[in-house]
CSV table of C-alpha atoms and ligand atoms in Angstrom, one decimal:
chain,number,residue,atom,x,y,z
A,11,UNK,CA,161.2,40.8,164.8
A,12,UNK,CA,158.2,43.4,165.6
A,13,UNK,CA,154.9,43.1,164.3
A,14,UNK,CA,155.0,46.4,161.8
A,15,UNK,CA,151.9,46.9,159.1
A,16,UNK,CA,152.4,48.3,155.6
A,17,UNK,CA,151.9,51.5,157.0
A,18,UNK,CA,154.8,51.6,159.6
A,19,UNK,CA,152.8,50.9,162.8
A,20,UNK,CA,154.2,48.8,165.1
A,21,UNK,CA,151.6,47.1,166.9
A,22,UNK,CA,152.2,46.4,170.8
A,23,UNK,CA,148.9,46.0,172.0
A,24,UNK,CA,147.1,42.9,172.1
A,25,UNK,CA,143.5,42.2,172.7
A,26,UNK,CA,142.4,38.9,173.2
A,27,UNK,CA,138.8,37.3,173.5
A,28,UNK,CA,138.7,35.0,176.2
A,29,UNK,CA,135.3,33.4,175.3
A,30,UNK,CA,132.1,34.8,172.6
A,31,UNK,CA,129.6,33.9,175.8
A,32,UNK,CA,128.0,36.4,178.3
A,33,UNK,CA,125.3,37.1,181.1
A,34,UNK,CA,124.4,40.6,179.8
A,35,UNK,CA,122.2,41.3,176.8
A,36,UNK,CA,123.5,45.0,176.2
A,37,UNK,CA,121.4,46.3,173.3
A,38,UNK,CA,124.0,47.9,171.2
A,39,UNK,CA,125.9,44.4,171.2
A,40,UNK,CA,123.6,41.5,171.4
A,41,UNK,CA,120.0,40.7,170.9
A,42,UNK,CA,118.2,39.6,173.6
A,43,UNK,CA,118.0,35.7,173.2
A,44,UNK,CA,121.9,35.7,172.9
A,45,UNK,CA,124.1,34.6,169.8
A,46,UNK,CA,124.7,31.1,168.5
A,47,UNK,CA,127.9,30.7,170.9
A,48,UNK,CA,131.1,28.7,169.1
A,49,UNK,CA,131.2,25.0,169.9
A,50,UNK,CA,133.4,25.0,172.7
A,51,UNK,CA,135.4,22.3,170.6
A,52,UNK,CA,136.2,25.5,168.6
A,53,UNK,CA,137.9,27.6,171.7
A,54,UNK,CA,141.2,27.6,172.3
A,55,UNK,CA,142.2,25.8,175.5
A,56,UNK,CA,144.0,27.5,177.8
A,57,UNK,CA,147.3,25.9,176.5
A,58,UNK,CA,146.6,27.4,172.8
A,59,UNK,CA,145.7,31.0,173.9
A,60,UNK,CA,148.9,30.7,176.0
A,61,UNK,CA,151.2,29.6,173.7
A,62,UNK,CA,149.6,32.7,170.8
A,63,UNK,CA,149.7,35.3,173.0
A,64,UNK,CA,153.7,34.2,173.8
A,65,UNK,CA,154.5,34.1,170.6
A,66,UNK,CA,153.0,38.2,169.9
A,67,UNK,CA,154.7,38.9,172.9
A,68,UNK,CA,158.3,37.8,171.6
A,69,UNK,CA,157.0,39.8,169.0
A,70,UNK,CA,157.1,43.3,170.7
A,71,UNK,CA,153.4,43.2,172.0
A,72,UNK,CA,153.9,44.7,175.5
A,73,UNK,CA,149.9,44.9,176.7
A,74,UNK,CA,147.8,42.3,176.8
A,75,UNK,CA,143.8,42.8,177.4
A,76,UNK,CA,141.5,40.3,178.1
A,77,UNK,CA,138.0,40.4,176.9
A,78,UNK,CA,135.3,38.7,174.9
A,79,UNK,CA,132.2,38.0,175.6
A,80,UNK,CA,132.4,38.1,179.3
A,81,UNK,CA,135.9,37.0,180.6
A,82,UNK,CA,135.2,36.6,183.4
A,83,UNK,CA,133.0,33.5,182.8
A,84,UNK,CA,135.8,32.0,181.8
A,85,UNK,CA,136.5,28.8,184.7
A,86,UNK,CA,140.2,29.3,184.2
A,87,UNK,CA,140.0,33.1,183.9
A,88,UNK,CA,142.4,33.2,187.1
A,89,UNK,CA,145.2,30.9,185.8
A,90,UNK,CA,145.4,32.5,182.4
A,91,UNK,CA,146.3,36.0,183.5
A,92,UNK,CA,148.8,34.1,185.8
A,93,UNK,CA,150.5,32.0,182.7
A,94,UNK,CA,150.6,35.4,180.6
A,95,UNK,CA,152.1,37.2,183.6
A,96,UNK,CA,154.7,34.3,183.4
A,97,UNK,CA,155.5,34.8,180.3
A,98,UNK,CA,159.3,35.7,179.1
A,99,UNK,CA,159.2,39.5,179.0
A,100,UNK,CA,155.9,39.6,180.8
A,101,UNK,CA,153.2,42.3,179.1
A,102,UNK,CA,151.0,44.1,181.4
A,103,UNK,CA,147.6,42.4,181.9
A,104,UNK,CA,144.2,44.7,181.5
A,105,UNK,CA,140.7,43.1,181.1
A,106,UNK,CA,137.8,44.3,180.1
A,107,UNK,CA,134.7,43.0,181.6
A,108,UNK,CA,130.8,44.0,182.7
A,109,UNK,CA,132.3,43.5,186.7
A,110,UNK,CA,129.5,40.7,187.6
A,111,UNK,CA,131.9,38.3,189.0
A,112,UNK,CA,134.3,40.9,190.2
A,113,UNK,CA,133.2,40.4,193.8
A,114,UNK,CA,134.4,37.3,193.6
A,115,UNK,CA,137.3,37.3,191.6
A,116,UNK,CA,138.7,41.0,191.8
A,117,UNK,CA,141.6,39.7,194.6
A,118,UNK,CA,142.6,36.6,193.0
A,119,UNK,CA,142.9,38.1,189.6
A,120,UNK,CA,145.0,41.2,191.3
A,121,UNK,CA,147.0,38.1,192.9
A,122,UNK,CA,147.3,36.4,189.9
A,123,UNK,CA,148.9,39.4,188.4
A,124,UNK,CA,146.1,41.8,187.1
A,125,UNK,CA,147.4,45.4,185.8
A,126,UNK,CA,144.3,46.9,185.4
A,127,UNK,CA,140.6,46.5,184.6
A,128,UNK,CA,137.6,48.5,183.0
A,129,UNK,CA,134.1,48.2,183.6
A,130,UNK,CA,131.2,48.7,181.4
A,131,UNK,CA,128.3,50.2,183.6
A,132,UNK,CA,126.3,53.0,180.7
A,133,UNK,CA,123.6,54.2,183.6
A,134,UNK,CA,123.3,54.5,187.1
A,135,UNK,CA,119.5,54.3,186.4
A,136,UNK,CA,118.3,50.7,187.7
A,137,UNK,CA,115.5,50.8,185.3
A,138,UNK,CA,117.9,52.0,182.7
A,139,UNK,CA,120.5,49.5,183.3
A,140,UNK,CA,117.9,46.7,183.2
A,141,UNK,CA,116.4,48.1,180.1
A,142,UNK,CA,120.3,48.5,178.1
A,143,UNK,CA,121.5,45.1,179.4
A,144,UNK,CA,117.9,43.0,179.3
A,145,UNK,CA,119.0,42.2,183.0
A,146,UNK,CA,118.3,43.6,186.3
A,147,UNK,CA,122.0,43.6,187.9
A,148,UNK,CA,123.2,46.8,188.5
A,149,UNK,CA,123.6,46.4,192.4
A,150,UNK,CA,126.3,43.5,191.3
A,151,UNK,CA,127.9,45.8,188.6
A,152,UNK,CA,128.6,48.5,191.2
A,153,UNK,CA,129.7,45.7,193.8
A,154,UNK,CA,132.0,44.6,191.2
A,155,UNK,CA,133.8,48.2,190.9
A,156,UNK,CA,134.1,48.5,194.3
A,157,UNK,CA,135.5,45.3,194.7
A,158,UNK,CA,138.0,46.0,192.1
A,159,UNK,CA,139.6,48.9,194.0
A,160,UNK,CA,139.6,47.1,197.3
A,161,UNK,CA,141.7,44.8,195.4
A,162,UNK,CA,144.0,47.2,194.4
A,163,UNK,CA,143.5,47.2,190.7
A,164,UNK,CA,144.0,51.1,190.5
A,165,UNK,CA,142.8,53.3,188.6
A,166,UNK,CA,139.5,51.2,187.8
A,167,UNK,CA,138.5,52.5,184.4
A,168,UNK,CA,134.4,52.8,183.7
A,169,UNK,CA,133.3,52.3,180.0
A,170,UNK,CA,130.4,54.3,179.2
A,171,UNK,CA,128.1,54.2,175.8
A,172,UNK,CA,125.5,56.7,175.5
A,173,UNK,CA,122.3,55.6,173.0
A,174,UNK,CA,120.5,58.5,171.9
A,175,UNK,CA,117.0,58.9,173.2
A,176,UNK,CA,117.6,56.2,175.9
A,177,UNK,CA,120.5,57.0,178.1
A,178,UNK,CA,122.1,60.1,176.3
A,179,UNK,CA,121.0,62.5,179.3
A,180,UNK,CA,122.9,59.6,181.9
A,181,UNK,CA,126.5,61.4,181.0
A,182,UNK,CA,126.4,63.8,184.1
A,183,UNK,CA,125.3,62.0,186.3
A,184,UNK,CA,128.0,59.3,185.0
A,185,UNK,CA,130.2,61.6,185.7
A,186,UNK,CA,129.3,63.1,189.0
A,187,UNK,CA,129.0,59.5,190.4
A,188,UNK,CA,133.0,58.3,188.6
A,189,UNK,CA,134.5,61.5,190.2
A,190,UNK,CA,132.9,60.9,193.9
A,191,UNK,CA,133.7,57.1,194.2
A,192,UNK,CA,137.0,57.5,192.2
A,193,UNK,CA,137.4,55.8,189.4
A,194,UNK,CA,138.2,56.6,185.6
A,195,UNK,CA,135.1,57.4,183.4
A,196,UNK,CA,135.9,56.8,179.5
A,197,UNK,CA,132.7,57.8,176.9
A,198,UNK,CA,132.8,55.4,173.7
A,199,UNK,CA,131.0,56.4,171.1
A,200,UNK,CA,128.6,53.7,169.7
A,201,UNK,CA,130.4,51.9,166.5
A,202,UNK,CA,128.2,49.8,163.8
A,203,UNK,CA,128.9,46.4,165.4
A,204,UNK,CA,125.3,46.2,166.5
A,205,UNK,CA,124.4,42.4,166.3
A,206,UNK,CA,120.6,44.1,164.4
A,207,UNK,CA,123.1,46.0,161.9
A,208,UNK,CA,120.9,48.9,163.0
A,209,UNK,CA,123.3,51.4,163.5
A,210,UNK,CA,123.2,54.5,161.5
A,211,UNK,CA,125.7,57.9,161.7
A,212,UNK,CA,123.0,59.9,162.6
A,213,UNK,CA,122.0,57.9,165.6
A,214,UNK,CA,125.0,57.3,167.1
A,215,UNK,CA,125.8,59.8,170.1
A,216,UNK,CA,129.1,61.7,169.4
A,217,UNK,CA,131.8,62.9,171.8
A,218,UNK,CA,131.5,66.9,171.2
A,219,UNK,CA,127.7,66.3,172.5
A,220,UNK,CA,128.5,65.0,175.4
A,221,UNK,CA,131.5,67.6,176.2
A,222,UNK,CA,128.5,69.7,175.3
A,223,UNK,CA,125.9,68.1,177.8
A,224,UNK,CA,128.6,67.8,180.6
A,225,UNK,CA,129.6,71.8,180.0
A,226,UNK,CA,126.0,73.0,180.4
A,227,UNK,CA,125.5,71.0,183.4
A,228,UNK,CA,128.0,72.5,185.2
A,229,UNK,CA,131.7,70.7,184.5
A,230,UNK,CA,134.6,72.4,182.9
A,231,UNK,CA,137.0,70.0,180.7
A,232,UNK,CA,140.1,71.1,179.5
A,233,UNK,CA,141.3,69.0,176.6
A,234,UNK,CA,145.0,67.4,177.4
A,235,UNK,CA,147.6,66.9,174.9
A,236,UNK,CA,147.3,63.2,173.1
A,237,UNK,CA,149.5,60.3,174.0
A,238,UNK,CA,150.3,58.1,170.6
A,239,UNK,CA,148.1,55.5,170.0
A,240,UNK,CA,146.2,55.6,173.4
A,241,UNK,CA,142.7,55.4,172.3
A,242,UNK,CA,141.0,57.7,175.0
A,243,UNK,CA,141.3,61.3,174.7
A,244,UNK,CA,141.8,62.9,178.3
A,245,UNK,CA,140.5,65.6,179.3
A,246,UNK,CA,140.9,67.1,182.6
A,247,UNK,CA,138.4,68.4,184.9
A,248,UNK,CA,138.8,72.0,186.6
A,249,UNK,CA,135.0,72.4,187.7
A,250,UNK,CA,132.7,70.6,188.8
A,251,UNK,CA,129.0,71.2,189.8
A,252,UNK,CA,128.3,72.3,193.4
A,253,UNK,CA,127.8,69.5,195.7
A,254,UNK,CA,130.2,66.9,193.8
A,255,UNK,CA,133.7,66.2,195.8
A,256,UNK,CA,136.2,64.5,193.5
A,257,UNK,CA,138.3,61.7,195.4
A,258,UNK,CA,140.7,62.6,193.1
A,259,UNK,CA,143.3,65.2,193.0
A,260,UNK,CA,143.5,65.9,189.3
A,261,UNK,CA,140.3,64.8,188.1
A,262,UNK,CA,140.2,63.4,184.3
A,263,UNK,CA,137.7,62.3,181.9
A,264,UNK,CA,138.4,59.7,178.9
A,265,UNK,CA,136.4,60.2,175.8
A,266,UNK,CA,136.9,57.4,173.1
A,267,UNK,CA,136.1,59.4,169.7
A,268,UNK,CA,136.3,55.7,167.8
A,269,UNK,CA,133.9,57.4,164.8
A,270,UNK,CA,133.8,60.8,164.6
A,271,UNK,CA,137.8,61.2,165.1
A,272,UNK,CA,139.0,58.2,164.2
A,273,UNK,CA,142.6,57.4,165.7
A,274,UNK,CA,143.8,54.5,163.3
A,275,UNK,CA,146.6,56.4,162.1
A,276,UNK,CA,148.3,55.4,165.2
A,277,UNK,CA,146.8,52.3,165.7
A,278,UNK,CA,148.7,49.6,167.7
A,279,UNK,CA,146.0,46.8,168.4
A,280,UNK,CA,145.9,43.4,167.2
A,281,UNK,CA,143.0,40.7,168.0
A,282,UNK,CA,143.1,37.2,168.4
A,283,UNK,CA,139.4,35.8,168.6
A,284,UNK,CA,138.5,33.0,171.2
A,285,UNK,CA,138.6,30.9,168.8
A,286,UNK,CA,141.8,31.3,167.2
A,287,UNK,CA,141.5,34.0,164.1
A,288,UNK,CA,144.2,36.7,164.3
A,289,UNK,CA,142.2,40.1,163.5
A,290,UNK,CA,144.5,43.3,161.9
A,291,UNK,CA,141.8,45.2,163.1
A,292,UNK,CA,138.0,45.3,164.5
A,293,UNK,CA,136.3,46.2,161.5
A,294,UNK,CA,139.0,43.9,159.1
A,295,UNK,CA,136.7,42.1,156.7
A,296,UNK,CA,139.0,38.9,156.8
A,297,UNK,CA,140.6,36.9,159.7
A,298,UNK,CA,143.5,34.7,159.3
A,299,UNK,CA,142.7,31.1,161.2
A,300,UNK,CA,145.8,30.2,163.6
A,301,UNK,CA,143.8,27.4,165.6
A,302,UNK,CA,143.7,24.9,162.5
A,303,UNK,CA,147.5,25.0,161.6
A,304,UNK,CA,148.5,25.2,166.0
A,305,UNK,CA,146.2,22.0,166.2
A,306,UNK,CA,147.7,20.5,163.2
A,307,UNK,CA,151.6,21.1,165.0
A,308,UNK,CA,152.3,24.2,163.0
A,309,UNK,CA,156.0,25.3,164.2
A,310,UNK,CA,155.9,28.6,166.2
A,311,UNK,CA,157.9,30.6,163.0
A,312,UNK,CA,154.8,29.0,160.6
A,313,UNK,CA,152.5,30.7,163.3
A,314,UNK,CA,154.1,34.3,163.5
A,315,UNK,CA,154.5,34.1,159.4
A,316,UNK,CA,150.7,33.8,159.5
A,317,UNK,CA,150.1,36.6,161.2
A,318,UNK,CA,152.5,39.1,159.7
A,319,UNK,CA,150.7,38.0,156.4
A,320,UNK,CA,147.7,38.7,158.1
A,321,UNK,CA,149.0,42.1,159.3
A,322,UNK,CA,150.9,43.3,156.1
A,323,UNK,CA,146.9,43.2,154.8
A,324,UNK,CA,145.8,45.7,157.6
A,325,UNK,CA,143.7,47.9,156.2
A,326,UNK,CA,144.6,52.3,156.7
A,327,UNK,CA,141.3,52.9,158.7
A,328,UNK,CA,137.9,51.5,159.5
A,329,UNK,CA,136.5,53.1,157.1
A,330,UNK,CA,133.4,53.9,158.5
A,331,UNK,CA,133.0,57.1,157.0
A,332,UNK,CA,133.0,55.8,153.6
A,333,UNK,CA,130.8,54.5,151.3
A,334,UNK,CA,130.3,50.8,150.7
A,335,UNK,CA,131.2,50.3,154.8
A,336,UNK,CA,130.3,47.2,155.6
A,337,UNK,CA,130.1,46.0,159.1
A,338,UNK,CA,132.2,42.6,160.0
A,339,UNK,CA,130.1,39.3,159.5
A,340,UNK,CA,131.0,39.0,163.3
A,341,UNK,CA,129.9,40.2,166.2
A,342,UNK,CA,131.8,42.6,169.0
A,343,UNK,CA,130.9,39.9,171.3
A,344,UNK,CA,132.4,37.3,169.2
A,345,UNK,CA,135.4,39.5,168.3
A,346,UNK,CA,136.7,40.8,171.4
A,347,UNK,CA,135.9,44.3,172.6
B,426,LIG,N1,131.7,42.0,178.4
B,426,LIG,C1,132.8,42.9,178.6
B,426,LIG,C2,132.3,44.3,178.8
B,426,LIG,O1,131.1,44.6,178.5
B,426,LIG,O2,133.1,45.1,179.3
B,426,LIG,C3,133.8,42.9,177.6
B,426,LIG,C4,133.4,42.8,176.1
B,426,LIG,S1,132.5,44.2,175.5
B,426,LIG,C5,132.3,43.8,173.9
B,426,LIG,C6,133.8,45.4,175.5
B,426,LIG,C7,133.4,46.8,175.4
B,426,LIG,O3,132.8,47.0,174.1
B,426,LIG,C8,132.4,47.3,176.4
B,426,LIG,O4,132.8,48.5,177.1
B,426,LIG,C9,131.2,47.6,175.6
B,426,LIG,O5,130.4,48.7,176.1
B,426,LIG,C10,131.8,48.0,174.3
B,426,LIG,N2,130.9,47.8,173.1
B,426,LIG,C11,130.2,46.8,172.7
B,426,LIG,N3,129.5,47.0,171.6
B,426,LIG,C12,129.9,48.3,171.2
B,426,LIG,C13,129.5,49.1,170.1
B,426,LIG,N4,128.7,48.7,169.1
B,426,LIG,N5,130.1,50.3,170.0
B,426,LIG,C14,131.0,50.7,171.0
B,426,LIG,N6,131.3,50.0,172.1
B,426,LIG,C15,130.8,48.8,172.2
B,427,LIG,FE1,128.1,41.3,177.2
B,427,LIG,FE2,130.0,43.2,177.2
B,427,LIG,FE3,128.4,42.8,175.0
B,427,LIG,FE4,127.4,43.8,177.2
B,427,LIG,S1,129.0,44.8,176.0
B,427,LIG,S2,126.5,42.1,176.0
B,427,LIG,S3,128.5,42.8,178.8
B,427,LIG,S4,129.9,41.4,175.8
């Protein structure tokens, strides 16, 4: 049976936070002495997560991403894309990660089974970087990238937030840089899941600004029909600058228009927290707990009835736009990215 809302979408897209912890600080998603992290009693072992993700996956989900926190400090990061790719009906595998342990753990993770993997990197400024993440590791960042396409996990997709009045002027050169080395750049505007609840609509950088910055210096994007519930907009790329080479032959630009054209409408993503609460959506103001009942022996049909009770609650949009928005009592960090 597939996992449908009371809206009629099917959801086949699951993303699920591997741990809450990190070794970045970025500003826009955690203050800069960290969070209280979950007792580690309180994350799902490697067993749980397993057996949750199997049972959305009989369920119709066919893509898995891995996120959190930082996945990849996760000890048995390796071995859990290799028991999903194991799985009955196998989803593909994504991850989403800040690339700092990619050096060491891009070819096992392609081994293991890897589909695909983004990487957050907002500046090519070092002083910029160290400023936006409150550490000075952008040499390890762009390591991690390039280690990721020696491994093979192709196309390499580069998350990108722009924060007005600190890097908002870093999108061309973002750009320039993505097309020469070859990989995917995506632009995601900023959503109010700052830790500091500071965000406000007029701060946050929108997507027609930056077509508009990219446009004046130099790069003409044409906009490309939308696939259904892909959250990336593509555009593609007929000019570019003088002096910029793309590697690729049909260059292409992602822009992620998460607040100022919301696509929940076609929305296909589910959440399952590291530890254990099933999310309808980011912004949903209630979770429904799946570790207590698993841990108590809940049968896998008890399981899936929890979360189709959670989803039949999803919510028709963010709602970010309206009045009374509240932002979830959680974190980004904590929720899954
Ligand atoms: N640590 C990993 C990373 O940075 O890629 C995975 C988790 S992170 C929460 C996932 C994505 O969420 C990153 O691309 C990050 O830039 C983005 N993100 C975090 N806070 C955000 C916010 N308030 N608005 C928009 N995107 C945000
Ligand atoms: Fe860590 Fe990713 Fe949040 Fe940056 S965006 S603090 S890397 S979880």
């Amino acid at each position: 049976m597939s996992l449908i809302d009371g809206y009629d979408r099917q959801h086949r897209d699951l993303r699920v936070s591997v741990t809450d912890k990190c070794s970045l600080r970025c500003a826009y998603c955690m203050p800069a002495e960290g969070l209280p992290w979950l007792p580690s009693q309180e994350i799902l072992s490697q067993d749980e997560l397993i057996r949750l993700v199997g049972l959305a996956v009989q369920s119709g989900i066919s893509s898995v991403r891995l996120t959190g926190g930082e996945p990849l400090l996760r000890t048995d990061i390796v071995e859990i894309v290799h028991a999903i790719k194991s799985l009955r009906d196998a989803p593909s595998v994504a991850m989403t990660t800040n690339g700092l342990r990619l050096t060491e753990l891009a070819q096992d993770l392609a081994t293991a089974g890897l589909d695909r993997v983004n990487v957050s990197l907002d500046t090519l400024q070092p002083d910029r970087f160290a400023q936006m993440t409150r550490r000075n590791q952008l040499p390890q960042t762009l390591a991690g990238i390039a280690a990721a396409q020696a491994a093979g996990l192709e196309p390499v997709k580069v998350n990108a937030v722009l924060l007005r009045d600190v890097n908002q002027a870093d999108a061309a050169d973002l750009l320039a840089w993505a097309l020469t080395v070859g990989v995917q750049l995506r632009f995601i505007e900023q959503m109010p899941l700052d830790p500091q609840h500071s965000w406000t609509a007029a701060d946050f950088v929108s997507v027609s600004e930056i077509l508009a910055q990219l446009t004046s210096a130099g790069f003409r994007l044409i906009a490309q029909p939308r696939r259904d519930a892909a959250p990336a907009s593509q555009w593609r790329i007929t000019e570019v600058p003088a002096g910029i080479t793309p590697v690729d032959s049909e260059p292409r630009l992602g822009v992620v228009a998460s607040v100022s054209d919301p696509f929940c409408g076609s929305c296909d993503r589910l959440r399952l927290t590291a530890d254990g609460q099933f999310r309808s959506c980011l912004f949903a103001r209630k979770e429904t707990d799946l570790r207590t009942p698993l841990r108590a022996g809940a049968s896998d049909a008890e399981l899936l009835a929890l979360m189709r009770l959670d989803l039949a609650a999803k919510a028709r949009g963010h709602g970010i736009d309206e009045p009374g928005f509240t932002q979830p009592d959680r974190p980004m960090s904590a929720i899954g990215g």
